[in-house]
PDB file of C-alpha atoms in Angstrom:
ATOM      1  CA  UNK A   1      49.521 -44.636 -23.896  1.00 57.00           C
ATOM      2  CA  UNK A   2      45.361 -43.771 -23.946  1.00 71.00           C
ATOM      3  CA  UNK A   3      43.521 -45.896 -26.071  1.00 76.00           C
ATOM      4  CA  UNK A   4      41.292 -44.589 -28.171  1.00 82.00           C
ATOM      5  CA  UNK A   5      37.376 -45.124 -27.821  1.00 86.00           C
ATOM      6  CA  UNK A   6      36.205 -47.712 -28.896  1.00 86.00           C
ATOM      7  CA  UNK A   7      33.146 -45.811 -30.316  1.00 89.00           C
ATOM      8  CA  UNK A   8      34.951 -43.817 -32.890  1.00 91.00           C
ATOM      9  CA  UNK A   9      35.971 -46.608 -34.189  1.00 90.00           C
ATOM     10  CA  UNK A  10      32.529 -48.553 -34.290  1.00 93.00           C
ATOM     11  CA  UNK A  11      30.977 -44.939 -35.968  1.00 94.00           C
ATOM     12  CA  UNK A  12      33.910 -45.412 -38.902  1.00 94.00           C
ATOM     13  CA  UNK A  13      32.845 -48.957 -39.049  1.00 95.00           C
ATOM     14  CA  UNK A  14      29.129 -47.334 -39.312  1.00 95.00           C
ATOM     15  CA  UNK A  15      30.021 -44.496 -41.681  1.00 95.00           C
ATOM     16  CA  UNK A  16      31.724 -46.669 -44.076  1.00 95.00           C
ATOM     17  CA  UNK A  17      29.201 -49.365 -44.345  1.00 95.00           C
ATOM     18  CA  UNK A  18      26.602 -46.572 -44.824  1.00 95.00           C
ATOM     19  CA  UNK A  19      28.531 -44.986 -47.919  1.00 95.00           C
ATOM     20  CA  UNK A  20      28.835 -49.144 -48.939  1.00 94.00           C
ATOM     21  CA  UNK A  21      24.855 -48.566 -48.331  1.00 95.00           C
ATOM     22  CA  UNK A  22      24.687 -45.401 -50.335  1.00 95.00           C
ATOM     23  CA  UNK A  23      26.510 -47.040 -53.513  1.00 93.00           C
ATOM     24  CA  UNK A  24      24.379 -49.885 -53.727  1.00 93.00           C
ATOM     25  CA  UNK A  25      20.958 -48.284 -53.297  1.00 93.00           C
ATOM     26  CA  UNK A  26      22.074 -45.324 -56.067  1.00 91.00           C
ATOM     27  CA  UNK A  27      24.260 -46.518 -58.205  1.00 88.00           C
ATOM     28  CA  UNK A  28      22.717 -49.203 -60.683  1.00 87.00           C
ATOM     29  CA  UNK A  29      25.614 -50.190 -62.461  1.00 87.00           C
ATOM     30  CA  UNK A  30      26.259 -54.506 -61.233  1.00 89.00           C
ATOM     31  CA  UNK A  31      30.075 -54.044 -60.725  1.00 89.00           C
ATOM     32  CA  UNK A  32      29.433 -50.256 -58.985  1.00 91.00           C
ATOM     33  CA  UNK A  33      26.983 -52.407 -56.648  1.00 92.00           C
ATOM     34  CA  UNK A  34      29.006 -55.656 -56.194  1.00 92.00           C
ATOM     35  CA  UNK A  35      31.761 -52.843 -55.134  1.00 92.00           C
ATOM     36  CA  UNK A  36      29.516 -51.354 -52.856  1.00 94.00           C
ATOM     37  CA  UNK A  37      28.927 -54.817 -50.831  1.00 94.00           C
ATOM     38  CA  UNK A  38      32.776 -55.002 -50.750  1.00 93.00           C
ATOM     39  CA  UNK A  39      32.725 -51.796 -48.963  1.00 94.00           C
ATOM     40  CA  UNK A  40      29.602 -53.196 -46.893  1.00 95.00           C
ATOM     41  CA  UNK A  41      31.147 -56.128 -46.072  1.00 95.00           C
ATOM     42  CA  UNK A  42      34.866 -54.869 -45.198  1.00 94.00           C
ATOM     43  CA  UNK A  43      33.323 -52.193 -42.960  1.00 95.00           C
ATOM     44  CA  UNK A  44      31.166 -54.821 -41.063  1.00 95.00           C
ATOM     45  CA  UNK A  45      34.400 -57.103 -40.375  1.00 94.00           C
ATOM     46  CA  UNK A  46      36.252 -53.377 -39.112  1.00 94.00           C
ATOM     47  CA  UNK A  47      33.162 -53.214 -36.653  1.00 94.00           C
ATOM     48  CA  UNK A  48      34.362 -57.022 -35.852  1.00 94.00           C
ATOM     49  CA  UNK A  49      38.128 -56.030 -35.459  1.00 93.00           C
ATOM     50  CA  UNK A  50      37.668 -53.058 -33.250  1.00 92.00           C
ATOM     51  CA  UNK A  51      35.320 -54.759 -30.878  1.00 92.00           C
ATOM     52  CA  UNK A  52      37.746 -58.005 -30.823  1.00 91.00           C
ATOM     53  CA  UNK A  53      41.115 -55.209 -29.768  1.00 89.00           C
ATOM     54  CA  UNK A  54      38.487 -53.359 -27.350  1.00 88.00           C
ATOM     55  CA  UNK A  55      38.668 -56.143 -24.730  1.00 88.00           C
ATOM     56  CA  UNK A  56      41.937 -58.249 -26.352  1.00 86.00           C
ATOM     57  CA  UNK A  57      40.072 -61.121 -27.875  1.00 88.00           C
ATOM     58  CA  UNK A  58      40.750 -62.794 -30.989  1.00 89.00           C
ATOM     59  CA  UNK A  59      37.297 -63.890 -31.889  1.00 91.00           C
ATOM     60  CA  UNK A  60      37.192 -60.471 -33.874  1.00 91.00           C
ATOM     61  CA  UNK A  61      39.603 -61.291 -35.868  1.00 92.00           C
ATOM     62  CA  UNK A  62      38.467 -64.604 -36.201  1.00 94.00           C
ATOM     63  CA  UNK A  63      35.107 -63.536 -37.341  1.00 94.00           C
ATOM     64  CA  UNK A  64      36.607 -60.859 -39.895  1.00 94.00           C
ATOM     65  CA  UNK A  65      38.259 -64.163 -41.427  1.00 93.00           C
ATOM     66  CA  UNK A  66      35.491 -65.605 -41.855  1.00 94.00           C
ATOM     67  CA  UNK A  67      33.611 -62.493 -43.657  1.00 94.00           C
ATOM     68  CA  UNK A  68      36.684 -62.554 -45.718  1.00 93.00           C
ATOM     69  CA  UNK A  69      36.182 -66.127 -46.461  1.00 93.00           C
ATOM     70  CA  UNK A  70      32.453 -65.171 -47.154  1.00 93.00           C
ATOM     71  CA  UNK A  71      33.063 -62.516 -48.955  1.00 93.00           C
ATOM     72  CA  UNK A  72      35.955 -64.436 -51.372  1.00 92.00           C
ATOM     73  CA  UNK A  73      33.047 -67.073 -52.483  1.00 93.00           C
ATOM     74  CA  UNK A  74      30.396 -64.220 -52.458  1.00 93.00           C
ATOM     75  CA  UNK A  75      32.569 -62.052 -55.157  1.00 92.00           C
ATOM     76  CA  UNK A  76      33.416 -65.124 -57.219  1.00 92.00           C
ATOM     77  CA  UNK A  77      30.020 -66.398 -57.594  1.00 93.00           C
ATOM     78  CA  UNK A  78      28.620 -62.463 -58.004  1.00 92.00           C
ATOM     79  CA  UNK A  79      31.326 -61.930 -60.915  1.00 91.00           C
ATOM     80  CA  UNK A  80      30.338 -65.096 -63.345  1.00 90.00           C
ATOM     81  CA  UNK A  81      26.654 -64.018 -63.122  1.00 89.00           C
ATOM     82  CA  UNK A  82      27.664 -60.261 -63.808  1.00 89.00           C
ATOM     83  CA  UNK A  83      29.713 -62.140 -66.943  1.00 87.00           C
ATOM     84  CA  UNK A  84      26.465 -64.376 -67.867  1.00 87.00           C
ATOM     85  CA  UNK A  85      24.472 -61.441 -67.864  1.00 86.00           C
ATOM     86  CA  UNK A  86      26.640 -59.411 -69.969  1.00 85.00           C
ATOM     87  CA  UNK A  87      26.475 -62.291 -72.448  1.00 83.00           C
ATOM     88  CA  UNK A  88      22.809 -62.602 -72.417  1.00 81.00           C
ATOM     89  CA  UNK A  89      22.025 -59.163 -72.280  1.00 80.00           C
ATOM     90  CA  UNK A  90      24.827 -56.828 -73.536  1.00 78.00           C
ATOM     91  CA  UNK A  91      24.473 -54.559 -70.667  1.00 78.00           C
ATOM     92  CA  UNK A  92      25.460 -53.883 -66.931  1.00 79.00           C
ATOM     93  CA  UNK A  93      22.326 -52.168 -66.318  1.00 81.00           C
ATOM     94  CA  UNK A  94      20.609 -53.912 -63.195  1.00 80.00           C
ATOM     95  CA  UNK A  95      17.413 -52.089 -63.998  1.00 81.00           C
ATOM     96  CA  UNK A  96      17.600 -53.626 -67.802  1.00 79.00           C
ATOM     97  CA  UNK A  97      17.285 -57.311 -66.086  1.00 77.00           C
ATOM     98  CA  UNK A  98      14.745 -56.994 -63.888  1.00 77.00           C
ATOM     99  CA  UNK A  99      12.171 -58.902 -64.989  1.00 75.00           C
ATOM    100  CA  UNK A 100      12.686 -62.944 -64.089  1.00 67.00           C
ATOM    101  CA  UNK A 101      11.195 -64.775 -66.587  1.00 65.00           C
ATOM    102  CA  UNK A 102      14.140 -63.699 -68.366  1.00 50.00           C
TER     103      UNK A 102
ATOM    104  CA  UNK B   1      49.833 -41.154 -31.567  1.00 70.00           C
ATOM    105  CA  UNK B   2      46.257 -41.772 -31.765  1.00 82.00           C
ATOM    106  CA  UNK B   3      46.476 -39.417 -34.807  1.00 87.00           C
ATOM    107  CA  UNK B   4      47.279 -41.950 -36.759  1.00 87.00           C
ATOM    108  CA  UNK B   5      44.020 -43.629 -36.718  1.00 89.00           C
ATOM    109  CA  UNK B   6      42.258 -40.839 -37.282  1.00 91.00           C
ATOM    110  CA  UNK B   7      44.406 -39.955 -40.259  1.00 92.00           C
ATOM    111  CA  UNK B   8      43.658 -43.218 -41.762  1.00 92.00           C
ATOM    112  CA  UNK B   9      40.277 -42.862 -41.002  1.00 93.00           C
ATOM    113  CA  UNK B  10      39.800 -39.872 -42.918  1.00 94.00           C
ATOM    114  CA  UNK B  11      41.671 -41.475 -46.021  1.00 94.00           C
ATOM    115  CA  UNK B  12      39.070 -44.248 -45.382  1.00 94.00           C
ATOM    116  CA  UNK B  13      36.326 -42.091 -45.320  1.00 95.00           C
ATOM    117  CA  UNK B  14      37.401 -40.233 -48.011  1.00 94.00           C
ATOM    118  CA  UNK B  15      38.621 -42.977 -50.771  1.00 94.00           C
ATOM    119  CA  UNK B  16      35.385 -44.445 -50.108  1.00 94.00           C
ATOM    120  CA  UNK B  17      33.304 -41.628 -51.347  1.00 94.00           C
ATOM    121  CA  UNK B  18      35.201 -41.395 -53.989  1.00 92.00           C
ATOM    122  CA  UNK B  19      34.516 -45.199 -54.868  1.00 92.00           C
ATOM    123  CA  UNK B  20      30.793 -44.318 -54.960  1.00 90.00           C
ATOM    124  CA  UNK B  21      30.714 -41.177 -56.976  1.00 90.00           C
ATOM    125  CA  UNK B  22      33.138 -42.338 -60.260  1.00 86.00           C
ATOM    126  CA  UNK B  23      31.958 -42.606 -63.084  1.00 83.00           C
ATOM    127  CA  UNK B  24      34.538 -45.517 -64.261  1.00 82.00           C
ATOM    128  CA  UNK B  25      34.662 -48.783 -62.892  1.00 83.00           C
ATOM    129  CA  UNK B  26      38.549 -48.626 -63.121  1.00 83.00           C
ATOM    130  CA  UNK B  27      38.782 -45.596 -61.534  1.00 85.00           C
ATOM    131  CA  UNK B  28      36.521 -46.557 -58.368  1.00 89.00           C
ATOM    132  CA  UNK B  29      38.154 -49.485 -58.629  1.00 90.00           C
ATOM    133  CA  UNK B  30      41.728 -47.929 -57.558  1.00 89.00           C
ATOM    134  CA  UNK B  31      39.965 -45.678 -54.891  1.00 92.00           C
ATOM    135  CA  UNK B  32      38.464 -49.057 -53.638  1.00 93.00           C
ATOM    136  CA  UNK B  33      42.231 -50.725 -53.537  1.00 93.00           C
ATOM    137  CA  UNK B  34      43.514 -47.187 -51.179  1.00 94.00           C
ATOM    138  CA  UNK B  35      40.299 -47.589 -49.108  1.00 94.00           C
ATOM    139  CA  UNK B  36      41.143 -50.996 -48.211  1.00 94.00           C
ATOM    140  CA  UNK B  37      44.621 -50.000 -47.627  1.00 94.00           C
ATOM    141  CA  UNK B  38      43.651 -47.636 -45.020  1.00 94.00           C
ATOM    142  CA  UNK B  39      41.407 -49.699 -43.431  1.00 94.00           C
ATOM    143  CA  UNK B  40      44.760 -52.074 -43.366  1.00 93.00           C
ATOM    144  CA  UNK B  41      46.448 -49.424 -41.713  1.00 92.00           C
ATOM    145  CA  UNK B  42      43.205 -49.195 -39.211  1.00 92.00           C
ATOM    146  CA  UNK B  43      43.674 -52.856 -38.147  1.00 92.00           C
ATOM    147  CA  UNK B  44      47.461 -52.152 -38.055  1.00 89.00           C
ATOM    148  CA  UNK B  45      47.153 -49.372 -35.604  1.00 89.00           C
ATOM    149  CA  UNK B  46      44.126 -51.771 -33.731  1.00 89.00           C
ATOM    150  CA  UNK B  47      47.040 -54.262 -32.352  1.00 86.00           C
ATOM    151  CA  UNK B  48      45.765 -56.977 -35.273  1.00 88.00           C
ATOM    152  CA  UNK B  49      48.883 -56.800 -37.633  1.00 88.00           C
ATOM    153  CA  UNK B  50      47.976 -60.532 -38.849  1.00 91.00           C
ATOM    154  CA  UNK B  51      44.344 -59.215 -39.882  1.00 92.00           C
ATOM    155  CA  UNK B  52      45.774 -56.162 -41.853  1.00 92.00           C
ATOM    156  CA  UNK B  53      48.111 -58.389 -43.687  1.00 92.00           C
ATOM    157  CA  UNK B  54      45.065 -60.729 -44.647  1.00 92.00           C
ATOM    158  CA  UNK B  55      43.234 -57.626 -45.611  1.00 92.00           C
ATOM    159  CA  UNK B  56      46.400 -56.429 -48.367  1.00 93.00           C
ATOM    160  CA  UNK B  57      46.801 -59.655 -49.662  1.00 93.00           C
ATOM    161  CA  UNK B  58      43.248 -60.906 -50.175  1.00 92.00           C
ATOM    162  CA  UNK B  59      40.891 -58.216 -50.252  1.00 90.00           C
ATOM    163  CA  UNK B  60      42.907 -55.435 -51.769  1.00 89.00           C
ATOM    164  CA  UNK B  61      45.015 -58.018 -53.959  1.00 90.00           C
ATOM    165  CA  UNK B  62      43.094 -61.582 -54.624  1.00 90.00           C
ATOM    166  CA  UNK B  63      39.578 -59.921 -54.804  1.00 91.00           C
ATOM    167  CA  UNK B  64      40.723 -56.858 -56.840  1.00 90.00           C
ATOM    168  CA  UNK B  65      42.085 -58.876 -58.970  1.00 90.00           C
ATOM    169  CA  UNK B  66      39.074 -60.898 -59.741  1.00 89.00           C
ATOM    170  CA  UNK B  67      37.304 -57.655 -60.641  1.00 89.00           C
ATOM    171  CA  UNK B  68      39.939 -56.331 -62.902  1.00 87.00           C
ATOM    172  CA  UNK B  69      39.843 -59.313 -65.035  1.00 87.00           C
ATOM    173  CA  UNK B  70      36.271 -59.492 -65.015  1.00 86.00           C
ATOM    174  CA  UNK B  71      36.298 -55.813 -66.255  1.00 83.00           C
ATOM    175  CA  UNK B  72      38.401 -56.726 -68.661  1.00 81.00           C
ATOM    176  CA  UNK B  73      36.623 -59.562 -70.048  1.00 81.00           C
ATOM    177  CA  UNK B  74      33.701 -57.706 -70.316  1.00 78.00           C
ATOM    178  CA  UNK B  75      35.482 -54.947 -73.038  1.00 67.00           C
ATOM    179  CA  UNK B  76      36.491 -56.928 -75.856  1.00 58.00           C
ATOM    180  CA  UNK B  77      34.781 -55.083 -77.982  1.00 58.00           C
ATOM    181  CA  UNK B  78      36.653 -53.495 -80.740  1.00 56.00           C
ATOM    182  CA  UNK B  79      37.309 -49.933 -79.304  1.00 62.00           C
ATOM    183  CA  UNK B  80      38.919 -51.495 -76.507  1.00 62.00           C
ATOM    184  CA  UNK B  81      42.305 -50.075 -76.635  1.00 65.00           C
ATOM    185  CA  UNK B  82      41.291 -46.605 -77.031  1.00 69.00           C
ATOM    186  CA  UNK B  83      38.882 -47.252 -74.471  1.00 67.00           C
ATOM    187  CA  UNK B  84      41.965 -48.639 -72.225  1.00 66.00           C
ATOM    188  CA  UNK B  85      44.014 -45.929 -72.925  1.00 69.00           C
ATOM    189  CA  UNK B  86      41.351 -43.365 -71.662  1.00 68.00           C
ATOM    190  CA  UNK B  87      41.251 -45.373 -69.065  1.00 66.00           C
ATOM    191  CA  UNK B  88      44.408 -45.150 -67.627  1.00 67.00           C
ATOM    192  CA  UNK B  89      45.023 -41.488 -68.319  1.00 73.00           C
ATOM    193  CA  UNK B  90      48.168 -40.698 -65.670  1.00 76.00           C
ATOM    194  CA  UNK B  91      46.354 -37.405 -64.574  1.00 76.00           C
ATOM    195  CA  UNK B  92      43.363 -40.562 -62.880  1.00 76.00           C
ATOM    196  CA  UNK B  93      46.223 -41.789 -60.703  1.00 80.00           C
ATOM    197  CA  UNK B  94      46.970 -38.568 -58.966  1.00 85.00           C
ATOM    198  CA  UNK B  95      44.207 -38.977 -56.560  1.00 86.00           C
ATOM    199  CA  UNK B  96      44.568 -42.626 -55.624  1.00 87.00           C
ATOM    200  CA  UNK B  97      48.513 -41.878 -54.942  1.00 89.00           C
ATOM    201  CA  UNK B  98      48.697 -39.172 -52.967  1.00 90.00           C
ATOM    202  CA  UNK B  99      46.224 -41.034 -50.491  1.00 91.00           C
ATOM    203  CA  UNK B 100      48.913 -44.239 -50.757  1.00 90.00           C
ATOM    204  CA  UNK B 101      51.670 -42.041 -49.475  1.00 91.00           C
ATOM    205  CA  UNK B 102      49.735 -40.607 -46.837  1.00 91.00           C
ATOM    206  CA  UNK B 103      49.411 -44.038 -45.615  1.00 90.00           C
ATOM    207  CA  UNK B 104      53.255 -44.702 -46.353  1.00 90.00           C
ATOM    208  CA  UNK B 105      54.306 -42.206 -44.494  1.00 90.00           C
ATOM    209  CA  UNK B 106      52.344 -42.818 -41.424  1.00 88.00           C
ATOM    210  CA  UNK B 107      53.533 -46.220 -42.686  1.00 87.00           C
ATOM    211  CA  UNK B 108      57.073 -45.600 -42.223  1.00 88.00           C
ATOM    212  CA  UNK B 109      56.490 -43.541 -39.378  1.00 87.00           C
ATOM    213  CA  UNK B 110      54.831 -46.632 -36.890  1.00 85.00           C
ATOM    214  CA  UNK B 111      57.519 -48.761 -38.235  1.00 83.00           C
ATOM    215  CA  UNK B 112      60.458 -45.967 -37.359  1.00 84.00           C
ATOM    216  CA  UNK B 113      58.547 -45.251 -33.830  1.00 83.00           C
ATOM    217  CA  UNK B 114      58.382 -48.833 -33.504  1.00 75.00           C
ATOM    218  CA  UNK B 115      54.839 -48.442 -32.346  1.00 70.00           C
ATOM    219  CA  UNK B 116      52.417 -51.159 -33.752  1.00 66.00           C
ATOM    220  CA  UNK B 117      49.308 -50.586 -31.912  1.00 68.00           C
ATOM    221  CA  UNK B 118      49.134 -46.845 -32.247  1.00 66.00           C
ATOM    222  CA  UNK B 119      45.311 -46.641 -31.146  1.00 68.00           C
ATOM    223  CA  UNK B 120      46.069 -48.107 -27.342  1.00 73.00           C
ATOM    224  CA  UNK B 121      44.781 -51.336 -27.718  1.00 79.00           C
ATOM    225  CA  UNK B 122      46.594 -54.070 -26.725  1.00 82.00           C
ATOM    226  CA  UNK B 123      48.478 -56.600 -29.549  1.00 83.00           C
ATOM    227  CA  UNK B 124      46.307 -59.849 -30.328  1.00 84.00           C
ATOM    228  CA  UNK B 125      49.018 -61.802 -32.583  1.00 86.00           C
ATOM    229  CA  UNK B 126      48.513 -64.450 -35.156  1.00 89.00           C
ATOM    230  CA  UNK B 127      49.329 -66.825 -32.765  1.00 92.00           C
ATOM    231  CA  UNK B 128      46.431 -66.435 -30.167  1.00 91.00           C
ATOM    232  CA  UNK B 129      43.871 -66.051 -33.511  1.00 91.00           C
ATOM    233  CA  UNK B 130      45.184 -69.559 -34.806  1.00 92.00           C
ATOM    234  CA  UNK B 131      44.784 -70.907 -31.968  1.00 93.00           C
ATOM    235  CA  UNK B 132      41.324 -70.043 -31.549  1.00 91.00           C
ATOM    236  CA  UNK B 133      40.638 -70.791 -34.905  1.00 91.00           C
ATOM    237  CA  UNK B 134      42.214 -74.154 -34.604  1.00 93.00           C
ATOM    238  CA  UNK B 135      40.364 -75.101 -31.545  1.00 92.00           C
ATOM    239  CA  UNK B 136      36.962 -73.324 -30.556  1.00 91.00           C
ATOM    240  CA  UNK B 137      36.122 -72.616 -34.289  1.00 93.00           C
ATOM    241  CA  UNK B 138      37.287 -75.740 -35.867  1.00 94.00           C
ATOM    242  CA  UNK B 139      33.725 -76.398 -37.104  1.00 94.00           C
ATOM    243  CA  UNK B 140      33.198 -72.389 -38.675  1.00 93.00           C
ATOM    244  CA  UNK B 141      36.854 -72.965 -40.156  1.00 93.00           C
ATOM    245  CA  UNK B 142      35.706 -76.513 -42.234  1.00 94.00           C
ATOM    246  CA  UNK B 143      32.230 -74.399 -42.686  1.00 95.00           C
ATOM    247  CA  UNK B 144      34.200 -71.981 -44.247  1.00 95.00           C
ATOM    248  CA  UNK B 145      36.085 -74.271 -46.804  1.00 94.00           C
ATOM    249  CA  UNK B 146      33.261 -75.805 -47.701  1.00 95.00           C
ATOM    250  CA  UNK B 147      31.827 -72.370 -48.994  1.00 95.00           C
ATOM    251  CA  UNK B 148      35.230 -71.211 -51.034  1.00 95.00           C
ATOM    252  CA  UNK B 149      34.548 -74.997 -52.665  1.00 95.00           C
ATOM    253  CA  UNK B 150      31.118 -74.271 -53.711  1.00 95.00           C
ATOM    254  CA  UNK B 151      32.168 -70.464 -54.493  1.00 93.00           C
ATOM    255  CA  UNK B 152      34.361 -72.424 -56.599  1.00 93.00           C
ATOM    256  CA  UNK B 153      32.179 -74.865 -58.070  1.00 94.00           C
ATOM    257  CA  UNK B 154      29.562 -71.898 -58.456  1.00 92.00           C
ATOM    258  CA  UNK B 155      31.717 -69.822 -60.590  1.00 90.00           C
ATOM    259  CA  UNK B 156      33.058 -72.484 -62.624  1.00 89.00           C
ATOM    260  CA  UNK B 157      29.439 -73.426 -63.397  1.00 90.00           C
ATOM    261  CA  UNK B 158      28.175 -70.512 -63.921  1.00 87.00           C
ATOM    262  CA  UNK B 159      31.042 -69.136 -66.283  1.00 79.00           C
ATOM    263  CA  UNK B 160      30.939 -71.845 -68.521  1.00 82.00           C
ATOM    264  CA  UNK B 161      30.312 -71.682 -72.033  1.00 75.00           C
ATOM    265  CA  UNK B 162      27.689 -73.660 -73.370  1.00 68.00           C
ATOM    266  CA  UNK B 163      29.492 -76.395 -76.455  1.00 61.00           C
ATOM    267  CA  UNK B 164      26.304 -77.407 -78.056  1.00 51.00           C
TER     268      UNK B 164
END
């Protein structure tokens, strides 16, 4: 059984993290952006995972454990200040809160 | 064999796009949930089963989950039932499912072939990845539960209500 290259993997890794990229630079919608670092994120722990079965390691998976980890606290954190500024400001509109005095 | 991966690739690929063009959160929301099921499949076909089990249950089910209730939280206005039942129109789920049973099927198919590692690569178990967690990355692993805690801590924080 041929393996496949290792490269076509790493350019899925690349092409998803660039839609991920995409969605957070275009959409301005909080939860469409905190979505798009979920893509962002998964696709950067794929780049881990195919690099860790290229030469039989488990320190890629070991590293997409920790992005998970990461990404777990990142997401929770993320979500009570997209609920706090719903509160405050009625809207999911990133552009509506940009000023920071608030 | 190495069709598979490609296949899933695609479905990756392609759920994703869709994630980044809807309109509705809840819509993305289930292209988001197939796109991480393909990219369980991916790690399936990779030789790292334990990783694409960790990817189901926390990604497309723990952190999904936090963004559905969020989403709901943030509707409780008092059109919110209508609103829901646009929402969940059956004619939105058409999309999202026929991209879960292409990944069923091939799905079924490894499992039936008895192939786990479709792509080539060799199989890196859970055992060899707790080990090395266990031992060379004992200090990332503590590292790591100390930032769920103060994910924890942050959210609770942040999300509470001021009494006064």
């Amino acid at each position: 059984m041929t393996a496949i290259p290792m490269e076509h993997g790493l350019l899925l890794a690349a092409v998803l993290f660039m839609l991920g990229l995409i969605g957070l630079l275009v959409r301005r919608n909080i939860i469409f952006m905190l979505l798009s670092i979920e893509v962002m994120l998964n696709a950067a722990g794929l780049a881990f995972v195919v690099a860790g079965a290229r030469w039989a390691q488990a320190e890629g998976q070991i590293m997409f454990m920790f992005i998970l980890a990461m990404a777990a606290a990142e997401v929770a954190v993320g979500l009570a200040l997209v609920l706090l500024m719903y509160r405050k400001f009625k809207t999911l509109d990133s552009d509506q809160v940009s000023r920071m005095r608030g | 064999m190495a069709i598979i991966f490609y296949i899933s690739s695609a479905v990756a690929v392609l759920s994703t796009v869709m994630v980044i063009t809807r309109m509705n959160a809840v819509h993305a929301l289930l292209y988001l949930i197939v796109s991480l099921l393909s990219v369980a499949v991916i790690f399936f076909t990779l030789g790292a089963p334990f990783i694409g089990a960790l990817e189901v249950i926390i990604y497309a089910g723990a952190i999904m989950v936090l963004f559905v209730f969020v989403m709901m939280m943030l509707n409780m206005g008092k059109k919110a039932a209508e609103l829901e039942s646009s929402w969940v129109n059956p004619r939105m789920y058409v999309g999202p499912a026929i991209l879960a049973a292409i990944l069923g099927i091939e799905l079924v198919y490894m499992l039936a072939s008895g192939s786990n590692r479709a792509a080539g690569f060799e199989m890196v178990g859970p055992k060899a990845v707790g080990i090395g967690l266990y031992s060379s990355y004992l200090v990332g692993l503590e590292l790591a539960g100390m930032l769920l805690l103060a994910g924890l801590v942050g959210a609770f924080h942040l999300g509470r209500r001021d009494e006064d």
